[in-house]
PDB file of C-alpha atoms in Angstrom:
ATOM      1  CA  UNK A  22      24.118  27.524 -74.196  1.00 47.00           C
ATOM      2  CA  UNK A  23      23.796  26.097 -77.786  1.00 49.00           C
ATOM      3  CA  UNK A  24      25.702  28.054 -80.150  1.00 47.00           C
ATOM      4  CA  UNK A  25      24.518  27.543 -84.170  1.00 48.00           C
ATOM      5  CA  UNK A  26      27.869  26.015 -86.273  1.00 45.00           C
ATOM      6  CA  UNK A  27      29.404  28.104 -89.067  1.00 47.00           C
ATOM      7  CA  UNK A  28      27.961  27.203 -92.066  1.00 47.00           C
ATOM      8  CA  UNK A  29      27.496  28.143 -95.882  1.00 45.00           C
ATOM      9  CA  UNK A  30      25.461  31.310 -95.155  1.00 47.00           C
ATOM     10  CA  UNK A  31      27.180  32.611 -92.347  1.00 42.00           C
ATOM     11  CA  UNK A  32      29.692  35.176 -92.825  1.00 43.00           C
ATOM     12  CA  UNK A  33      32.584  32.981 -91.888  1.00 41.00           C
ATOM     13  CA  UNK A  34      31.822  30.374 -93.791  1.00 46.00           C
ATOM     14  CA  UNK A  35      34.893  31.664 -96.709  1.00 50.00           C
ATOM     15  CA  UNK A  36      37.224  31.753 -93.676  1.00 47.00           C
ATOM     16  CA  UNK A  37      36.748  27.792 -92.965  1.00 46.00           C
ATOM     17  CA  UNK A  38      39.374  25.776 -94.301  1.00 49.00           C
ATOM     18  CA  UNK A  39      38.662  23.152 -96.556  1.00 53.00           C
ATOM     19  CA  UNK A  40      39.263  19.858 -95.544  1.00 50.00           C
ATOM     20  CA  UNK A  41      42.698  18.457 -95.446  1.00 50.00           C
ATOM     21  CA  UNK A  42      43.627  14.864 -97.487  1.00 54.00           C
ATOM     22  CA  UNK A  43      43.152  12.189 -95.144  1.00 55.00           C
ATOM     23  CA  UNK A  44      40.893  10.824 -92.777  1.00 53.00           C
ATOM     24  CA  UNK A  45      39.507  12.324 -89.594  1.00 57.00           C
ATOM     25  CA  UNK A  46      38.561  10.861 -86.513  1.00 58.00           C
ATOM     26  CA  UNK A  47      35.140  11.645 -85.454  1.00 58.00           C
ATOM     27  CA  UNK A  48      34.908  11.862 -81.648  1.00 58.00           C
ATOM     28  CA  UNK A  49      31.354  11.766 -79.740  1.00 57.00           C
ATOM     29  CA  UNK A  50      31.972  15.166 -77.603  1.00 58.00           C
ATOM     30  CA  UNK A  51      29.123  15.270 -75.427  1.00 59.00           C
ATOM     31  CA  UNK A  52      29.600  12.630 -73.017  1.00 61.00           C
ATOM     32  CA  UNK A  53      27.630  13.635 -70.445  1.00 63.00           C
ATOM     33  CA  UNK A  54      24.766  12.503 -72.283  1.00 70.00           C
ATOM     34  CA  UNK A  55      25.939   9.040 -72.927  1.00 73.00           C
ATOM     35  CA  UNK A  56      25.112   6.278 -70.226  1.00 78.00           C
ATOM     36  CA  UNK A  57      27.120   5.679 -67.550  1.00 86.00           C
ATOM     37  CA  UNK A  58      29.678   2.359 -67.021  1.00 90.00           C
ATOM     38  CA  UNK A  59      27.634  -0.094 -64.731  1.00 93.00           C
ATOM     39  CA  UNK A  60      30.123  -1.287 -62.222  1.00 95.00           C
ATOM     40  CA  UNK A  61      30.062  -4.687 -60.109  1.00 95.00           C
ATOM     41  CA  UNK A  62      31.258  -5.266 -56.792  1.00 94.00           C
ATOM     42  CA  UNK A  63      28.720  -7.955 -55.344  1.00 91.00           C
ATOM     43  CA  UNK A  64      28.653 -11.633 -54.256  1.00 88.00           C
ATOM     44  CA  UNK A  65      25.895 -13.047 -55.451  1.00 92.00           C
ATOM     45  CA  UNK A  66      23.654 -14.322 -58.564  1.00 93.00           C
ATOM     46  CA  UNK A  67      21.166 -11.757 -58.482  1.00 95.00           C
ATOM     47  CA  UNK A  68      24.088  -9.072 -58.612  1.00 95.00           C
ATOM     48  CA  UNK A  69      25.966 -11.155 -61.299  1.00 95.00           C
ATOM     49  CA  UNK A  70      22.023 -11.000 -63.084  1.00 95.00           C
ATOM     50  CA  UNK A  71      21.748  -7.358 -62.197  1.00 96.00           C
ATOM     51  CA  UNK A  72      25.122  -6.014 -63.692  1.00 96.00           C
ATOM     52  CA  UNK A  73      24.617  -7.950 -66.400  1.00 95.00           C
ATOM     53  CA  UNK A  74      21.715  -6.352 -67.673  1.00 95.00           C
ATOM     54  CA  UNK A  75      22.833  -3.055 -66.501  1.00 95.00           C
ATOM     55  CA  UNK A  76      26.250  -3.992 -68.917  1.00 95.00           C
ATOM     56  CA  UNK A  77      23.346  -4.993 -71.637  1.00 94.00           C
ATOM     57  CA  UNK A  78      21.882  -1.111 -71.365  1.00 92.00           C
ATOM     58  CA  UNK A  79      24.951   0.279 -71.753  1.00 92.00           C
ATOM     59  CA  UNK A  80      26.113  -1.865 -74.347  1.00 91.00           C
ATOM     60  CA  UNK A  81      23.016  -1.114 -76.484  1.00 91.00           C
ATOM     61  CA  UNK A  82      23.074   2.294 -76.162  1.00 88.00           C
ATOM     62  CA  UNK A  83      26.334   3.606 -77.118  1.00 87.00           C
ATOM     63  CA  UNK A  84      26.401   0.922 -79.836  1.00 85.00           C
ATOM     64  CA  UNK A  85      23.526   2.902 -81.177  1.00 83.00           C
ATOM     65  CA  UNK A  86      26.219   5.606 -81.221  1.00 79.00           C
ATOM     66  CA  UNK A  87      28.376   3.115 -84.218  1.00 78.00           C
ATOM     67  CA  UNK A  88      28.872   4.717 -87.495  1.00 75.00           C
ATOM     68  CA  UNK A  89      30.590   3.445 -90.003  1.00 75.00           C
ATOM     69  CA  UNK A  90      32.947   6.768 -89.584  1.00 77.00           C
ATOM     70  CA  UNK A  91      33.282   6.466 -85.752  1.00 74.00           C
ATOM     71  CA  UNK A  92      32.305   4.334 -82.779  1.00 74.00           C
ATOM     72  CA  UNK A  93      32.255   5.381 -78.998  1.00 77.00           C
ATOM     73  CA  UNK A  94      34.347   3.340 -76.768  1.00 83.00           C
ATOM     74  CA  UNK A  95      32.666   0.888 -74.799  1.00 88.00           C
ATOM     75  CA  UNK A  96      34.385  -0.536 -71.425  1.00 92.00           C
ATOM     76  CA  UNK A  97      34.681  -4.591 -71.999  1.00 94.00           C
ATOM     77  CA  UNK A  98      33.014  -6.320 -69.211  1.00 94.00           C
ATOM     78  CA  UNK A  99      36.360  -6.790 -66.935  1.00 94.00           C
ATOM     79  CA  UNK A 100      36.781  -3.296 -66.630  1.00 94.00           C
ATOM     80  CA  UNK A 101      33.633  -2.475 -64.657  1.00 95.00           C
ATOM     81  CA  UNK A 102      34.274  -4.873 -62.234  1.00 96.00           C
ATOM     82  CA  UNK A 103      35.802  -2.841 -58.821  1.00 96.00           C
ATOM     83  CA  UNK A 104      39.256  -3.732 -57.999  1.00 95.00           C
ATOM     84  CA  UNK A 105      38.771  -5.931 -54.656  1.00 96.00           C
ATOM     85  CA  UNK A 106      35.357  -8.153 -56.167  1.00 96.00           C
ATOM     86  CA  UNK A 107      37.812  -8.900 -59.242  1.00 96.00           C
ATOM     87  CA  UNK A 108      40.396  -9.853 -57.187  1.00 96.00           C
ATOM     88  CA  UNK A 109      37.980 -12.040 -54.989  1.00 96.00           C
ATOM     89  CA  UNK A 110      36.085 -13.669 -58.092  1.00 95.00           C
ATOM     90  CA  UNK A 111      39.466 -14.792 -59.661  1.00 96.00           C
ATOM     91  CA  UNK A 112      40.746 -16.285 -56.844  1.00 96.00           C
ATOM     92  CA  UNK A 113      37.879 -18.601 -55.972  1.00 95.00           C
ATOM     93  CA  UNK A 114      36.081 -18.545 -59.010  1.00 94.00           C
ATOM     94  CA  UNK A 115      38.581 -19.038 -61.389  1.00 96.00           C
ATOM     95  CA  UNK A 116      41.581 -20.133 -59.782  1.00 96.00           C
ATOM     96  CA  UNK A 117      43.790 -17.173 -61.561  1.00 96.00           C
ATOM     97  CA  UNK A 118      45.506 -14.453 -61.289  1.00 95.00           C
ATOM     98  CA  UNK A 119      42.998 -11.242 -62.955  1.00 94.00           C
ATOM     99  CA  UNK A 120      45.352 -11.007 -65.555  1.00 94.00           C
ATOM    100  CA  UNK A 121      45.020 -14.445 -66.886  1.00 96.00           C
ATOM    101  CA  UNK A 122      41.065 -14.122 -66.912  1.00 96.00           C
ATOM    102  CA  UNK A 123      39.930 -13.415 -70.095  1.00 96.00           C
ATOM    103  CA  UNK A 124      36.814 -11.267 -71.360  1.00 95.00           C
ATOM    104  CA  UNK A 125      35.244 -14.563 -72.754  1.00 96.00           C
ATOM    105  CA  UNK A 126      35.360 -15.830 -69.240  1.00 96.00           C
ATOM    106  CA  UNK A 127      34.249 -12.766 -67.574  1.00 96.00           C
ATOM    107  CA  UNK A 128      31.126 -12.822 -69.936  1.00 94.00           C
ATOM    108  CA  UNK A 129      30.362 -16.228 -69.309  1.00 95.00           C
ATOM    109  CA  UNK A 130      30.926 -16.068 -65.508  1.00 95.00           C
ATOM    110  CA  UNK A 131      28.379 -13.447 -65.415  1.00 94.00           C
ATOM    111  CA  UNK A 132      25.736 -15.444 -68.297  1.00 93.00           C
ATOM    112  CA  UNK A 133      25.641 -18.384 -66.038  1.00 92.00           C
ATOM    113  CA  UNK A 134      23.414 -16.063 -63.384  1.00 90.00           C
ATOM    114  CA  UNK A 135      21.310 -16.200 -65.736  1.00 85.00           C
ATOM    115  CA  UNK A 136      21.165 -20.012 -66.027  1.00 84.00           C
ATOM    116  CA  UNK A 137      20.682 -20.386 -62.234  1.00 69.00           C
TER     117      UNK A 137
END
């Protein structure tokens, strides 16, 4: 149920404290709202092309959430991979450990679908 905000004609509005010296962080609160993390646990090039324009979506639209007060956190590309398919990718693909496979890499592993 949407409630209206105190504001300068309301009869609380003498009771809300000014604001305070220094900065605030402004937080987006309704999350449900904002898309959901694409995650990738497949094998082959059309699911490499597939998450990565599902990872494009998202990408796009919380950026459009970027102020220059705030910004929504967006999951780097390495996160929405599941555990196991990370695991398997770095192995074969990469010849490293996951730790040692950086973002860069991830996002080009996943461009070069694209390519194919």
């Amino acid at each position: 149920m949407a409630s209206a905000s105190p504001g300068r004609d309301t009869p609380v509005a003498g009771m809300i404290p000014e604001t305070t010296e220094g900065t605030e962080t402004v937080r987006i609160t309704n999350s449900p709202a904002l898309s959901a993390v694409p995650r990738y646990a497949g094998s082959t090039m059309r699911d490499r092309r597939d998450f990565m324009r599902a990872y494009e979506t998202y990408f796009h639209a919380l950026s459009a959430f970027d102020t220059g007060f705030g910004w929504p956190f967006i999951m780097p590309v390495s996160g929405c991979i599941e555990e196991r398919t990370c695991k398997m990718v770095c192995l074969y693909e990469f010849q490293k450990i996951p730790n040692d496979v950086s973002e860069r890499e991830w996002i080009a592993y996943f461009l070069q679908a694209r390519q194919s």
